[in-house]
GROMACS .gro file of N, CA and C in nm:
model
  405
    1MET      N    1   1.734   2.340   2.242
    1MET     CA    2   1.748   2.302   2.109
    1MET      C    3   1.655   2.225   2.049
    2MET      N    4   1.605   2.121   2.130
    2MET     CA    5   1.493   2.040   2.081
    2MET      C    6   1.366   2.100   2.073
    3ASN      N    7   1.338   2.180   2.181
    3ASN     CA    8   1.210   2.278   2.168
    3ASN      C    9   1.203   2.345   2.058
    4LYS      N   10   1.311   2.416   2.002
    4LYS     CA   11   1.311   2.483   1.885
    4LYS      C   12   1.297   2.407   1.765
    5LEU      N   13   1.345   2.274   1.752
    5LEU     CA   14   1.302   2.192   1.637
    5LEU      C   15   1.153   2.150   1.640
    6ASN      N   16   1.106   2.135   1.765
    6ASN     CA   17   0.962   2.083   1.766
    6ASN      C   18   0.857   2.172   1.692
    7GLN      N   19   0.899   2.297   1.672
    7GLN     CA   20   0.817   2.381   1.600
    7GLN      C   21   0.813   2.375   1.466
    8TYR      N   22   0.901   2.298   1.399
    8TYR     CA   23   0.914   2.270   1.263
    8TYR      C   24   0.854   2.126   1.233
    9SER      N   25   0.802   2.051   1.330
    9SER     CA   26   0.763   1.910   1.302
    9SER      C   27   0.652   1.913   1.211
   10PRO      N   28   0.540   2.008   1.215
   10PRO     CA   29   0.434   1.996   1.145
   10PRO      C   30   0.480   2.016   0.989
   11TYR      N   31   0.592   2.096   0.954
   11TYR     CA   32   0.637   2.117   0.825
   11TYR      C   33   0.733   1.992   0.766
   12ALA      N   34   0.794   1.927   0.877
   12ALA     CA   35   0.869   1.815   0.835
   12ALA      C   36   0.774   1.689   0.796
   13LEU      N   37   0.645   1.685   0.875
   13LEU     CA   38   0.538   1.593   0.839
   13LEU      C   39   0.494   1.619   0.709
   14ALA      N   40   0.467   1.748   0.669
   14ALA     CA   41   0.417   1.782   0.541
   14ALA      C   42   0.511   1.756   0.420
   15LEU      N   43   0.639   1.771   0.449
   15LEU     CA   44   0.739   1.739   0.356
   15LEU      C   45   0.734   1.583   0.317
   16LEU      N   46   0.716   1.507   0.425
   16LEU     CA   47   0.732   1.361   0.405
   16LEU      C   48   0.588   1.328   0.338
   17ARG      N   49   0.482   1.380   0.379
   17ARG     CA   50   0.352   1.365   0.301
   17ARG      C   51   0.362   1.390   0.162
   18ILE      N   52   0.414   1.499   0.120
   18ILE     CA   53   0.423   1.549  -0.013
   18ILE      C   54   0.505   1.465  -0.082
   19VAL      N   55   0.637   1.450  -0.053
   19VAL     CA   56   0.722   1.375  -0.116
   19VAL      C   57   0.698   1.217  -0.125
   20ALA      N   58   0.649   1.163  -0.040
   20ALA     CA   59   0.588   1.019  -0.030
   20ALA      C   60   0.478   1.008  -0.141
   21ALA      N   61   0.396   1.115  -0.142
   21ALA     CA   62   0.292   1.108  -0.236
   21ALA      C   63   0.320   1.123  -0.395
   22TYR      N   64   0.418   1.210  -0.387
   22TYR     CA   65   0.478   1.234  -0.537
   22TYR      C   66   0.553   1.102  -0.582
   23MET      N   67   0.631   1.042  -0.497
   23MET     CA   68   0.685   0.914  -0.529
   23MET      C   69   0.594   0.797  -0.562
   24PHE      N   70   0.490   0.802  -0.483
   24PHE     CA   71   0.374   0.696  -0.495
   24PHE      C   72   0.302   0.731  -0.627
   25PHE      N   73   0.275   0.849  -0.664
   25PHE     CA   74   0.205   0.874  -0.778
   25PHE      C   75   0.263   0.800  -0.908
   26TRP      N   76   0.397   0.805  -0.910
   26TRP     CA   77   0.474   0.767  -1.029
   26TRP      C   78   0.453   0.607  -1.051
   27HIS      N   79   0.424   0.530  -0.933
   27HIS     CA   80   0.380   0.379  -0.955
   27HIS      C   81   0.267   0.356  -1.024
   28GLY      N   82   0.172   0.451  -1.006
   28GLY     CA   83   0.034   0.443  -1.078
   28GLY      C   84   0.051   0.466  -1.233
   29THR      N   85   0.132   0.582  -1.259
   29THR     CA   86   0.148   0.623  -1.406
   29THR      C   87   0.221   0.513  -1.478
   30ALA      N   88   0.312   0.434  -1.402
   30ALA     CA   89   0.384   0.339  -1.479
   30ALA      C   90   0.289   0.208  -1.491
   31LYS      N   91   0.211   0.191  -1.424
   31LYS     CA   92   0.114   0.086  -1.450
   31LYS      C   93   0.030   0.109  -1.553
   32PHE      N   94  -0.028   0.228  -1.559
   32PHE     CA   95  -0.123   0.274  -1.672
   32PHE      C   96  -0.064   0.319  -1.803
   33PHE      N   97   0.042   0.398  -1.797
   33PHE     CA   98   0.092   0.479  -1.900
   33PHE      C   99   0.227   0.432  -1.944
   34GLU      N  100   0.290   0.334  -1.855
   34GLU     CA  101   0.417   0.300  -1.883
   34GLU      C  102   0.532   0.414  -1.885
   35TYR      N  103   0.482   0.515  -1.794
   35TYR     CA  104   0.576   0.626  -1.773
   35TYR      C  105   0.586   0.656  -1.630
   36PRO      N  106   0.702   0.652  -1.587
   36PRO     CA  107   0.830   0.690  -1.654
   36PRO      C  108   0.911   0.563  -1.685
   37LEU      N  109   0.848   0.440  -1.656
   37LEU     CA  110   0.902   0.311  -1.711
   37LEU      C  111   0.794   0.214  -1.723
   38SER      N  112   0.833   0.100  -1.805
   38SER     CA  113   0.719   0.015  -1.830
   38SER      C  114   0.719  -0.101  -1.721
   39MET      N  115   0.593  -0.126  -1.671
   39MET     CA  116   0.573  -0.221  -1.581
   39MET      C  117   0.538  -0.345  -1.641
   40THR      N  118   0.502  -0.354  -1.751
   40THR     CA  119   0.464  -0.483  -1.844
   40THR      C  120   0.553  -0.516  -1.942
   41GLY      N  121   0.678  -0.463  -1.955
   41GLY     CA  122   0.765  -0.499  -2.063
   41GLY      C  123   0.741  -0.441  -2.193
   42GLY      N  124   0.674  -0.334  -2.196
   42GLY     CA  125   0.631  -0.276  -2.326
   42GLY      C  126   0.513  -0.318  -2.388
   43ASN      N  127   0.430  -0.404  -2.328
   43ASN     CA  128   0.299  -0.448  -2.379
   43ASN      C  129   0.172  -0.376  -2.354
   44GLY      N  130   0.192  -0.248  -2.323
   44GLY     CA  131   0.082  -0.163  -2.285
   44GLY      C  132   0.046  -0.169  -2.134
   45GLY      N  133  -0.028  -0.072  -2.094
   45GLY     CA  134  -0.059  -0.061  -1.948
   45GLY      C  135  -0.150  -0.177  -1.910
   46VAL      N  136  -0.155  -0.185  -1.770
   46VAL     CA  137  -0.239  -0.283  -1.711
   46VAL      C  138  -0.394  -0.255  -1.742
   47ALA      N  139  -0.475  -0.351  -1.732
   47ALA     CA  140  -0.612  -0.342  -1.753
   47ALA      C  141  -0.670  -0.277  -1.635
   48LEU      N  142  -0.771  -0.179  -1.641
   48LEU     CA  143  -0.826  -0.098  -1.556
   48LEU      C  144  -0.902  -0.196  -1.438
   49PHE      N  145  -0.970  -0.287  -1.489
   49PHE     CA  146  -1.065  -0.367  -1.411
   49PHE      C  147  -0.975  -0.501  -1.380
   50SER      N  148  -0.863  -0.482  -1.308
   50SER     CA  149  -0.771  -0.585  -1.268
   50SER      C  150  -0.724  -0.550  -1.140
   51GLN      N  151  -0.654  -0.649  -1.069
   51GLN     CA  152  -0.589  -0.609  -0.955
   51GLN      C  153  -0.498  -0.499  -0.950
   52TYR      N  154  -0.397  -0.509  -1.052
   52TYR     CA  155  -0.303  -0.415  -1.079
   52TYR      C  156  -0.367  -0.275  -1.119
   53GLY      N  157  -0.488  -0.286  -1.194
   53GLY     CA  158  -0.558  -0.157  -1.222
   53GLY      C  159  -0.620  -0.102  -1.109
   54LEU      N  160  -0.657  -0.177  -1.018
   54LEU     CA  161  -0.715  -0.123  -0.881
   54LEU      C  162  -0.603  -0.050  -0.820
   55ALA      N  163  -0.484  -0.113  -0.818
   55ALA     CA  164  -0.369  -0.055  -0.749
   55ALA      C  165  -0.330   0.065  -0.824
   56GLY      N  166  -0.324   0.087  -0.958
   56GLY     CA  167  -0.295   0.186  -1.024
   56GLY      C  168  -0.386   0.319  -0.990
   57VAL      N  169  -0.518   0.280  -0.976
   57VAL     CA  170  -0.616   0.397  -0.942
   57VAL      C  171  -0.586   0.445  -0.807
   58LEU      N  172  -0.571   0.361  -0.708
   58LEU     CA  173  -0.530   0.394  -0.564
   58LEU      C  174  -0.397   0.475  -0.573
   59GLU      N  175  -0.309   0.434  -0.638
   59GLU     CA  176  -0.190   0.502  -0.634
   59GLU      C  177  -0.186   0.636  -0.698
   60ILE      N  178  -0.253   0.652  -0.813
   60ILE     CA  179  -0.261   0.799  -0.850
   60ILE      C  180  -0.371   0.887  -0.788
   61GLY      N  181  -0.497   0.829  -0.765
   61GLY     CA  182  -0.590   0.906  -0.690
   61GLY      C  183  -0.552   0.922  -0.547
   62GLY      N  184  -0.503   0.820  -0.484
   62GLY     CA  185  -0.459   0.834  -0.341
   62GLY      C  186  -0.335   0.935  -0.325
   63ALA      N  187  -0.246   0.927  -0.411
   63ALA     CA  188  -0.120   1.008  -0.413
   63ALA      C  189  -0.163   1.159  -0.432
   64VAL      N  190  -0.259   1.195  -0.522
   64VAL     CA  191  -0.309   1.328  -0.545
   64VAL      C  192  -0.368   1.384  -0.412
   65LEU      N  193  -0.477   1.303  -0.348
   65LEU     CA  194  -0.525   1.350  -0.234
   65LEU      C  195  -0.433   1.358  -0.118
   66LEU      N  196  -0.342   1.262  -0.112
   66LEU     CA  197  -0.242   1.273  -0.010
   66LEU      C  198  -0.154   1.394  -0.026
   67ALA      N  199  -0.114   1.415  -0.128
   67ALA     CA  200  -0.024   1.543  -0.164
   67ALA      C  201  -0.102   1.670  -0.127
   68LEU      N  202  -0.222   1.685  -0.160
   68LEU     CA  203  -0.306   1.805  -0.122
   68LEU      C  204  -0.344   1.809   0.021
   69GLY      N  205  -0.321   1.680   0.100
   69GLY     CA  206  -0.358   1.685   0.238
   69GLY      C  207  -0.515   1.677   0.256
   70LEU      N  208  -0.586   1.612   0.154
   70LEU     CA  209  -0.729   1.611   0.164
   70LEU      C  210  -0.767   1.470   0.183
   71PHE      N  211  -0.865   1.464   0.300
   71PHE     CA  212  -0.885   1.328   0.371
   71PHE      C  213  -0.759   1.229   0.385
   72THR      N  214  -0.673   1.308   0.432
   72THR     CA  215  -0.525   1.244   0.466
   72THR      C  216  -0.548   1.105   0.546
   73ARG      N  217  -0.613   1.104   0.659
   73ARG     CA  218  -0.622   0.983   0.754
   73ARG      C  219  -0.690   0.870   0.678
   74PRO      N  220  -0.799   0.885   0.616
   74PRO     CA  221  -0.868   0.772   0.552
   74PRO      C  222  -0.805   0.727   0.416
   75ILE      N  223  -0.735   0.816   0.358
   75ILE     CA  224  -0.672   0.784   0.231
   75ILE      C  225  -0.537   0.704   0.272
   76ALA      N  226  -0.474   0.750   0.384
   76ALA     CA  227  -0.343   0.696   0.425
   76ALA      C  228  -0.369   0.551   0.475
   77PHE      N  229  -0.497   0.538   0.543
   77PHE     CA  230  -0.534   0.401   0.600
   77PHE      C  231  -0.541   0.305   0.472
   78LEU      N  232  -0.617   0.370   0.368
   78LEU     CA  233  -0.642   0.262   0.255
   78LEU      C  234  -0.508   0.240   0.187
   79LEU      N  235  -0.425   0.336   0.166
   79LEU     CA  236  -0.291   0.312   0.103
   79LEU      C  237  -0.195   0.216   0.192
   80SER      N  238  -0.213   0.240   0.304
   80SER     CA  239  -0.137   0.152   0.406
   80SER      C  240  -0.175   0.007   0.389
   81GLY      N  241  -0.301  -0.020   0.379
   81GLY     CA  242  -0.351  -0.164   0.364
   81GLY      C  243  -0.316  -0.209   0.224
   82GLN      N  244  -0.327  -0.108   0.119
   82GLN     CA  245  -0.293  -0.180  -0.001
   82GLN      C  246  -0.128  -0.205  -0.006
   83MET      N  247  -0.053  -0.125   0.052
   83MET     CA  248   0.091  -0.164   0.040
   83MET      C  249   0.125  -0.296   0.135
   84ALA      N  250   0.048  -0.305   0.260
   84ALA     CA  251   0.058  -0.427   0.329
   84ALA      C  252   0.005  -0.553   0.247
   85PHE      N  253  -0.102  -0.533   0.179
   85PHE     CA  254  -0.145  -0.644   0.084
   85PHE      C  255  -0.031  -0.681  -0.021
   86ALA      N  256   0.033  -0.577  -0.098
   86ALA     CA  257   0.137  -0.590  -0.176
   86ALA      C  258   0.249  -0.670  -0.112
   87TYR      N  259   0.286  -0.620   0.009
   87TYR     CA  260   0.396  -0.705   0.062
   87TYR      C  261   0.358  -0.839   0.090
   88PHE      N  262   0.268  -0.862   0.164
   88PHE     CA  263   0.243  -1.010   0.217
   88PHE      C  264   0.193  -1.081   0.098
   89VAL      N  265   0.112  -1.048   0.013
   89VAL     CA  266   0.045  -1.131  -0.093
   89VAL      C  267   0.142  -1.135  -0.213
   90VAL      N  268   0.171  -1.021  -0.251
   90VAL     CA  269   0.245  -1.021  -0.378
   90VAL      C  270   0.403  -1.050  -0.371
   91HIS      N  271   0.460  -0.973  -0.287
   91HIS     CA  272   0.599  -1.010  -0.266
   91HIS      C  273   0.618  -1.130  -0.168
   92GLY      N  274   0.529  -1.160  -0.082
   92GLY     CA  275   0.552  -1.270   0.003
   92GLY      C  276   0.522  -1.393  -0.058
   93ALA      N  277   0.455  -1.391  -0.179
   93ALA     CA  278   0.442  -1.512  -0.256
   93ALA      C  279   0.578  -1.560  -0.318
   94ALA      N  280   0.664  -1.479  -0.325
   94ALA     CA  281   0.800  -1.514  -0.356
   94ALA      C  282   0.883  -1.591  -0.246
   95GLY      N  283   0.822  -1.595  -0.135
   95GLY     CA  284   0.898  -1.664  -0.017
   95GLY      C  285   0.958  -1.568   0.065
   96ASN      N  286   1.022  -1.615   0.170
   96ASN     CA  287   1.114  -1.530   0.258
   96ASN      C  288   1.042  -1.406   0.292
   97ILE      N  289   0.921  -1.419   0.357
   97ILE     CA  290   0.827  -1.324   0.390
   97ILE      C  291   0.891  -1.230   0.503
   98LEU      N  292   0.991  -1.277   0.575
   98LEU     CA  293   1.058  -1.201   0.675
   98LEU      C  294   1.188  -1.128   0.627
   99MET      N  295   1.216  -1.152   0.502
   99MET     CA  296   1.340  -1.091   0.440
   99MET      C  297   1.295  -0.997   0.317
  100PRO      N  298   1.267  -0.879   0.343
  100PRO     CA  299   1.211  -0.791   0.227
  100PRO      C  300   1.304  -0.754   0.117
  101LEU      N  301   1.438  -0.770   0.157
  101LEU     CA  302   1.532  -0.743   0.047
  101LEU      C  303   1.531  -0.867  -0.056
  102LEU      N  304   1.505  -0.984   0.006
  102LEU     CA  305   1.509  -1.097  -0.083
  102LEU      C  306   1.382  -1.112  -0.173
  103ASN      N  307   1.258  -1.079  -0.111
  103ASN     CA  308   1.147  -1.092  -0.187
  103ASN      C  309   1.117  -0.951  -0.267
  104GLN      N  310   1.204  -0.852  -0.266
  104GLN     CA  311   1.197  -0.735  -0.325
  104GLN      C  312   1.066  -0.642  -0.285
  105GLY      N  313   1.016  -0.661  -0.160
  105GLY     CA  314   0.922  -0.594  -0.100
  105GLY      C  315   0.952  -0.479  -0.008
  106GLU      N  316   1.067  -0.432  -0.005
  106GLU     CA  317   1.118  -0.329   0.099
  106GLU      C  318   1.043  -0.216   0.080
  107LEU      N  319   1.024  -0.167  -0.051
  107LEU     CA  320   0.943  -0.046  -0.078
  107LEU      C  321   0.805  -0.046  -0.039
  108ALA      N  322   0.743  -0.169  -0.062
  108ALA     CA  323   0.595  -0.180  -0.035
  108ALA      C  324   0.586  -0.180   0.135
  109ALA      N  325   0.675  -0.240   0.200
  109ALA     CA  326   0.661  -0.246   0.354
  109ALA      C  327   0.694  -0.109   0.395
  110LEU      N  328   0.790  -0.019   0.344
  110LEU     CA  329   0.819   0.113   0.393
  110LEU      C  330   0.696   0.198   0.364
  111TYR      N  331   0.634   0.194   0.248
  111TYR     CA  332   0.525   0.269   0.200
  111TYR      C  333   0.410   0.234   0.316
  112SER      N  334   0.385   0.099   0.337
  112SER     CA  335   0.283   0.063   0.439
  112SER      C  336   0.298   0.140   0.570
  113LEU      N  337   0.423   0.131   0.610
  113LEU     CA  338   0.457   0.212   0.755
  113LEU      C  339   0.436   0.359   0.746
  114VAL      N  340   0.493   0.417   0.637
  114VAL     CA  341   0.482   0.561   0.629
  114VAL      C  342   0.332   0.607   0.616
  115PHE      N  343   0.255   0.530   0.539
  115PHE     CA  344   0.123   0.588   0.530
  115PHE      C  345   0.046   0.548   0.655
  116LEU      N  346   0.063   0.436   0.735
  116LEU     CA  347   0.010   0.407   0.863
  116LEU      C  348   0.060   0.524   0.971
  117TYR      N  349   0.167   0.570   0.953
  117TYR     CA  350   0.201   0.692   1.041
  117TYR      C  351   0.117   0.818   1.012
  118PHE      N  352   0.084   0.834   0.879
  118PHE     CA  353  -0.007   0.952   0.868
  118PHE      C  354  -0.153   0.918   0.927
  119VAL      N  355  -0.200   0.800   0.937
  119VAL     CA  356  -0.323   0.780   0.999
  119VAL      C  357  -0.325   0.829   1.127
  120PHE      N  358  -0.213   0.820   1.205
  120PHE     CA  359  -0.208   0.859   1.352
  120PHE      C  360  -0.169   0.987   1.357
  121ALA      N  361  -0.077   1.045   1.283
  121ALA     CA  362  -0.015   1.178   1.292
  121ALA      C  363  -0.085   1.293   1.222
  122GLY      N  364  -0.155   1.250   1.127
  122GLY     CA  365  -0.232   1.352   1.047
  122GLY      C  366  -0.151   1.414   0.932
  123PRO      N  367  -0.194   1.518   0.855
  123PRO     CA  368  -0.131   1.551   0.759
  123PRO      C  369  -0.030   1.649   0.773
  124GLY      N  370   0.001   1.716   0.896
  124GLY     CA  371   0.095   1.809   0.909
  124GLY      C  372   0.051   1.929   0.868
  125ALA      N  373   0.147   2.031   0.835
  125ALA     CA  374   0.102   2.175   0.780
  125ALA      C  375   0.088   2.163   0.629
  126LEU      N  376   0.030   2.278   0.584
  126LEU     CA  377   0.005   2.288   0.424
  126LEU      C  378  -0.083   2.185   0.380
  127ALA      N  379  -0.191   2.151   0.458
  127ALA     CA  380  -0.282   2.052   0.408
  127ALA      C  381  -0.423   2.106   0.409
  128LEU      N  382  -0.497   2.061   0.305
  128LEU     CA  383  -0.648   2.121   0.285
  128LEU      C  384  -0.728   2.070   0.386
  129ASP      N  385  -0.676   1.949   0.447
  129ASP     CA  386  -0.755   1.912   0.583
  129ASP      C  387  -0.764   2.010   0.690
  130ASN      N  388  -0.657   2.090   0.702
  130ASN     CA  389  -0.650   2.184   0.799
  130ASN      C  390  -0.747   2.301   0.769
  131LYS      N  391  -0.767   2.331   0.651
  131LYS     CA  392  -0.867   2.441   0.601
  131LYS      C  393  -1.000   2.400   0.637
  132ILE      N  394  -1.029   2.274   0.616
  132ILE     CA  395  -1.167   2.224   0.631
  132ILE      C  396  -1.208   2.214   0.780
  133THR      N  397  -1.121   2.168   0.869
  133THR     CA  398  -1.135   2.152   1.000
  133THR      C  399  -1.147   2.280   1.075
  134LYS      N  400  -1.097   2.404   1.024
  134LYS     CA  401  -1.084   2.524   1.079
  134LYS      C  402  -1.219   2.614   1.042
  135LYS      N  403  -1.331   2.555   1.016
  135LYS     CA  404  -1.460   2.623   0.953
  135LYS      C  405  -1.502   2.717   1.065
   0.00000   0.00000   0.00000
């Protein structure tokens, strides 16, 4: 039974990659366009040339590339670092660095680990990276 499930692991990995990228994309749109929710309390989007602006660019651009499975490993490495920074610097500043539920950083920590997994596992099935490497 396990060997039969192993044949589907590239597709499960692709599903994780695409869904994680889709969800991550909306964090960037929330920063810049306040859609689907406001990150600034309705005061307009974040400034492009700011720490949050850089995060938004990485979230939108990185998510699109990740969903397409294009440059998956380097993009995932960059996004994993971004989320580690978000966890330790932004959420960790609230104290309780070892308690993600208390510092509200559980999503940043989980994204960081999921993206780090893609660095080592690759994109899975249905990725443009697979088309490029099969030249």
